[in-house]
Coordinates of C-alpha atoms and ligand atoms in Angstrom, one line a residue:
M1 CA -6.5 -79.9 -53.1
V2 CA -5.8 -80.8 -49.5
S3 CA -3.2 -83.3 -49.2
Q4 CA -3.9 -86.9 -46.7
Y5 CA -0.8 -85.3 -44.4
E6 CA -3.1 -81.7 -44.1
E7 CA -5.5 -83.6 -43.6
F8 CA -3.9 -85.3 -41.2
T9 CA -2.4 -82.5 -39.3
N10 CA -5.8 -80.8 -39.5
K11 CA -7.3 -83.8 -37.8
I12 CA -4.2 -83.8 -35.1
K13 CA -4.5 -79.9 -34.2
K14 CA -7.9 -80.2 -33.8
M15 CA -7.4 -83.5 -31.1
T16 CA -4.2 -82.5 -29.6
G17 CA -3.5 -78.7 -30.2
I18 CA -0.5 -79.8 -31.7
D19 CA 0.5 -77.8 -35.0
L20 CA 2.5 -80.3 -37.0
S21 CA 2.3 -78.1 -40.1
L22 CA 4.4 -76.0 -38.0
Y23 CA 7.4 -78.7 -37.7
K24 CA 9.7 -79.3 -41.5
E25 CA 7.1 -81.6 -43.7
G26 CA 9.8 -83.9 -44.9
Q27 CA 11.2 -84.8 -42.3
M28 CA 7.8 -85.2 -39.9
K29 CA 6.0 -87.1 -42.4
R30 CA 9.3 -90.2 -42.7
R31 CA 9.2 -90.3 -39.4
L32 CA 5.5 -90.6 -38.5
T33 CA 5.3 -93.0 -42.2
S34 CA 7.8 -95.1 -40.4
L35 CA 6.1 -95.5 -37.5
Y36 CA 2.4 -96.6 -38.9
E37 CA 4.2 -98.7 -41.1
K38 CA 5.5 -100.8 -38.3
R39 CA 2.3 -100.5 -36.8
G40 CA 0.7 -102.6 -40.1
Y41 CA -1.4 -99.1 -41.2
K42 CA -1.2 -97.9 -44.7
S43 CA -2.0 -94.4 -44.8
F44 CA -2.0 -91.2 -42.8
Q45 CA -6.4 -92.0 -42.8
E46 CA -5.9 -95.1 -41.6
Y47 CA -3.3 -94.2 -38.4
Y48 CA -5.4 -91.2 -37.8
L49 CA -8.0 -93.5 -37.0
A50 CA -6.1 -95.8 -34.5
I51 CA -4.6 -92.7 -32.9
K52 CA -8.5 -91.4 -32.3
N53 CA -9.1 -94.5 -31.2
S54 CA -6.6 -96.2 -29.0
H55 CA -4.9 -94.3 -25.9
E56 CA -2.0 -96.4 -26.9
V57 CA -1.2 -95.7 -30.1
L58 CA -2.5 -91.6 -29.2
I59 CA 0.8 -92.0 -26.5
E60 CA 3.2 -93.7 -29.1
F61 CA 2.9 -91.0 -31.3
L62 CA 2.8 -88.3 -28.8
D63 CA 6.0 -89.6 -27.7
R64 CA 7.7 -90.4 -31.2
M65 CA 7.0 -87.0 -33.3
T66 CA 9.6 -85.1 -31.5
I67 CA 12.9 -86.5 -30.8
N68 CA 14.4 -86.1 -27.5
V69 CA 17.9 -86.4 -27.2
S70 CA 20.3 -84.9 -25.1
E71 CA 23.2 -84.5 -23.2
F72 CA 25.2 -82.4 -20.3
Y73 CA 27.0 -79.5 -21.7
R74 CA 26.4 -80.5 -25.2
N75 CA 28.7 -78.8 -27.1
Y76 CA 31.4 -77.9 -24.1
K77 CA 32.8 -74.9 -26.3
R78 CA 29.3 -73.1 -25.8
W79 CA 29.2 -73.7 -21.9
E80 CA 32.5 -72.8 -21.4
V81 CA 31.7 -69.3 -23.2
L82 CA 28.4 -69.5 -21.3
E83 CA 30.4 -69.7 -18.0
T84 CA 33.2 -67.1 -18.7
K85 CA 31.9 -64.5 -20.6
I86 CA 27.9 -64.1 -20.7
L87 CA 27.0 -65.1 -17.7
P88 CA 29.5 -62.7 -15.9
S89 CA 28.5 -60.1 -17.5
L90 CA 24.7 -60.7 -16.5
L91 CA 25.7 -60.5 -13.2
S92 CA 27.6 -57.6 -13.3
S93 CA 23.8 -55.6 -12.9
T94 CA 21.5 -58.6 -11.1
R95 CA 21.9 -60.8 -8.6
K96 CA 19.1 -63.1 -9.3
L97 CA 18.6 -64.4 -12.5
K98 CA 15.3 -65.4 -14.0
I99 CA 16.2 -68.2 -16.7
W100 CA 14.4 -70.3 -19.2
S101 CA 15.3 -74.3 -20.8
A102 CA 13.0 -74.1 -23.1
A103 CA 12.8 -77.6 -25.0
C104 CA 14.6 -79.1 -22.3
S105 CA 14.4 -83.0 -23.1
T106 CA 14.9 -85.0 -20.4
G107 CA 16.8 -82.5 -18.1
E108 CA 20.5 -82.4 -18.7
E109 CA 20.4 -78.8 -20.1
P110 CA 18.9 -77.6 -17.6
Y111 CA 21.1 -79.4 -14.6
T112 CA 23.8 -78.6 -16.4
I113 CA 22.5 -74.4 -16.2
A114 CA 22.6 -75.5 -12.4
M115 CA 26.3 -76.8 -12.7
V116 CA 27.7 -73.7 -14.6
L117 CA 26.0 -71.5 -12.1
S118 CA 26.8 -73.2 -9.1
K119 CA 30.5 -71.8 -9.7
F120 CA 28.9 -68.0 -8.9
M121 CA 26.3 -68.9 -6.5
P122 CA 24.6 -71.5 -3.8
L123 CA 22.4 -73.7 -5.4
S124 CA 19.8 -72.5 -2.7
Q125 CA 19.6 -69.0 -4.9
I126 CA 18.9 -70.4 -8.2
N127 CA 15.4 -70.8 -9.7
I128 CA 15.6 -72.7 -13.6
L129 CA 12.1 -72.9 -15.6
A130 CA 12.7 -76.0 -18.2
T131 CA 10.0 -76.8 -20.3
D132 CA 9.0 -79.3 -22.7
I133 CA 6.2 -80.6 -25.0
D134 CA 6.1 -84.1 -23.9
E135 CA 5.4 -85.2 -20.8
N136 CA 7.2 -88.6 -20.7
V137 CA 10.7 -86.8 -21.0
I138 CA 9.6 -84.5 -18.2
A139 CA 9.0 -87.2 -16.0
R140 CA 12.2 -88.8 -17.0
A141 CA 14.2 -85.4 -16.3
K142 CA 12.7 -85.3 -13.0
L143 CA 13.9 -88.5 -12.3
G144 CA 17.3 -87.7 -12.9
I145 CA 19.1 -91.0 -14.0
Y146 CA 21.1 -91.1 -16.8
P147 CA 23.2 -93.5 -18.8
E148 CA 27.1 -93.1 -18.8
R149 CA 27.1 -92.0 -22.5
S150 CA 25.3 -88.8 -21.5
L151 CA 28.0 -87.6 -19.0
S152 CA 30.7 -88.1 -21.0
E153 CA 31.4 -83.6 -21.5
V154 CA 30.8 -83.4 -17.5
P155 CA 33.6 -81.9 -16.3
A156 CA 35.2 -85.0 -13.3
E157 CA 34.7 -82.5 -10.4
M158 CA 31.3 -81.5 -11.3
K159 CA 30.8 -85.7 -11.4
D160 CA 32.1 -85.8 -8.6
K161 CA 30.2 -83.6 -6.9
Y162 CA 26.4 -83.7 -8.4
F163 CA 26.5 -87.6 -9.4
T164 CA 25.8 -90.8 -8.1
R165 CA 26.5 -94.3 -9.5
E166 CA 23.7 -96.2 -9.4
Q167 CA 23.6 -99.6 -11.5
I168 CA 26.3 -100.4 -13.9
G169 CA 26.5 -97.6 -16.1
F170 CA 24.0 -95.0 -14.9
Y171 CA 23.9 -92.4 -12.6
K172 CA 21.7 -90.2 -10.9
I173 CA 21.7 -86.5 -10.1
S174 CA 21.8 -84.9 -7.1
D175 CA 18.9 -83.2 -5.2
E176 CA 20.3 -80.5 -4.4
I177 CA 20.9 -79.8 -8.6
K178 CA 17.0 -81.1 -8.5
R179 CA 15.5 -79.0 -6.1
T180 CA 17.2 -76.0 -8.8
V181 CA 14.5 -76.8 -11.7
T182 CA 11.1 -76.4 -11.8
F183 CA 9.7 -78.4 -14.5
K184 CA 6.2 -77.4 -16.4
K185 CA 4.4 -79.0 -19.8
H186 CA 5.0 -76.4 -22.2
N187 CA 4.1 -75.9 -26.7
L188 CA 6.5 -73.7 -27.6
L189 CA 4.0 -73.2 -30.8
A190 CA 0.8 -72.7 -28.8
D191 CA 1.5 -71.6 -25.3
R192 CA 2.0 -68.3 -24.1
F193 CA 5.2 -67.4 -23.2
D194 CA 6.7 -66.0 -19.9
S195 CA 9.1 -62.9 -19.6
E196 CA 11.3 -60.4 -18.5
F197 CA 14.1 -63.7 -18.5
D198 CA 17.6 -62.6 -18.1
L199 CA 18.6 -65.7 -19.8
I200 CA 16.7 -68.3 -22.6
I201 CA 18.3 -71.8 -24.2
C202 CA 16.7 -72.7 -26.5
R203 CA 19.0 -75.5 -28.8
N204 CA 18.0 -77.9 -31.0
V205 CA 14.2 -78.3 -31.3
L206 CA 13.8 -74.8 -34.0
I207 CA 15.7 -76.8 -36.4
Y208 CA 12.5 -79.3 -36.3
F209 CA 10.2 -76.0 -37.5
T210 CA 9.5 -74.5 -40.5
E211 CA 11.0 -70.9 -41.2
E212 CA 8.0 -69.5 -40.7
A213 CA 7.3 -70.9 -37.1
K214 CA 11.2 -69.9 -36.4
V215 CA 10.5 -65.8 -37.4
M216 CA 7.6 -66.2 -35.3
L217 CA 9.6 -68.0 -32.4
Y218 CA 12.5 -65.8 -32.6
D219 CA 9.9 -62.9 -32.3
K220 CA 8.2 -64.0 -28.9
F221 CA 11.7 -65.3 -27.1
S222 CA 13.3 -61.8 -28.3
K223 CA 9.9 -60.1 -25.9
A224 CA 9.9 -62.4 -23.4
L225 CA 13.7 -61.4 -22.6
K226 CA 14.5 -58.1 -20.4
K227 CA 16.5 -55.9 -22.0
N228 CA 20.3 -56.7 -22.5
G229 CA 18.8 -60.4 -21.4
V230 CA 20.3 -63.5 -23.5
F231 CA 19.2 -66.0 -26.2
F232 CA 21.4 -69.0 -26.4
V233 CA 20.7 -71.2 -29.5
G234 CA 22.1 -74.9 -30.4
S235 CA 24.8 -74.9 -32.1
T236 CA 23.0 -75.6 -35.9
E237 CA 20.6 -72.7 -35.8
Q238 CA 22.4 -69.1 -35.7
I239 CA 20.1 -66.4 -36.3
F240 CA 20.6 -65.0 -39.9
N241 CA 19.1 -61.6 -39.4
P242 CA 19.5 -60.7 -36.2
I243 CA 18.7 -56.9 -35.8
K244 CA 15.3 -57.7 -37.2
Y245 CA 14.5 -59.9 -33.5
N246 CA 16.5 -56.9 -31.6
F247 CA 18.6 -59.2 -31.4
E248 CA 22.7 -58.0 -31.3
T249 CA 25.0 -61.3 -32.1
L250 CA 27.5 -61.6 -28.5
D251 CA 29.4 -64.5 -29.6
T252 CA 28.2 -67.6 -32.0
F253 CA 25.0 -69.1 -31.0
F254 CA 24.6 -66.2 -28.0
Y255 CA 22.5 -62.7 -28.5
K256 CA 21.5 -60.0 -26.5
R257 CA 18.0 -58.4 -26.8
V258 CA 19.1 -54.7 -27.2
Ligands
SAM301 C1 16.5 -82.4 -29.6 S1 15.9 -81.9 -28.1 C2 16.6 -81.1 -27.5 C3 16.8 -81.1 -26.1 C4 18.1 -80.0 -25.4 N1 17.3 -78.7 -25.5 C5 19.5 -80.4 -26.1 O1 19.6 -79.3 -27.0 O2 20.0 -80.7 -25.9 C6 14.4 -81.4 -28.5 C7 13.1 -81.4 -27.6 O3 12.2 -80.7 -27.8 C8 10.8 -81.0 -27.6 N2 9.8 -80.2 -28.9 C9 9.6 -80.8 -30.0 N3 8.5 -80.0 -30.2 C10 7.9 -78.7 -28.8 C11 7.4 -77.7 -29.2 N4 6.3 -77.5 -29.9 N5 7.1 -77.5 -27.5 C12 8.1 -77.4 -26.9 N6 9.1 -78.5 -27.2 C13 9.0 -79.1 -28.1 C14 11.4 -82.4 -27.8 O4 9.7 -83.0 -27.3 C15 12.7 -82.7 -27.1 O5 12.4 -83.0 -26.1

């Protein structure tokens, strides 16, 4: 028998193209249940009808089904490895890198890549693709205003160079950093991947997906990279059998496409 949740995911997929069945069920169910209960609905059935009939409920659903937390230089040590080991090796064979920050949320990650790369080349030569499924976070990334807490790991020299204080407790990222990033809406679980990337960064989103979805994505990320291109994942997201996807471990959380 098809459960109420399954019925809900099937209908949502038809309506929005988003396949909730590829997200871990327990987690997603809990998040959506607390969301609809807050609005006074009693079941997934009722919630689906509300989403269908109200643009506001639909927008709230799209906004909350994902978790958008991010920060600059998240897990600082990993960015040091990128700077001291990975980038020098990538730049030894080409000066122009094709880079993708997948599931970039509010932009801290692609802007961090730009700051790290600025140590190697002028900002005018940097072009990073940054994508997310959620249009609201993309709009916030383009705005580029951040609360102080998301800057806690930013090195002082970068903070002085690329941020200005806005109102109390908020900072704005500089236009020259902003210009290095092109933001686009993209659903990792449904949309086509571009190819020939030198570096793909996809962190802190794979944890929300089922094993089956992860397997599909590792394969697609691997194929989207050039030979010797690098895949950088989040700090709880090691790949258990990298060679299955033509990956070789370069360092913890960094994989090279062989
Ligand atoms: C926790 S944030 C990670 C942000 C950043 N990568 C980091 O590590 O700080 C997860 C992001 O994944 C996005 N996301 C969730 N499902 C997605 C999908 N199917 N396709 C693309 N992005 C997705 C969410 O909108 C959210 O912005």
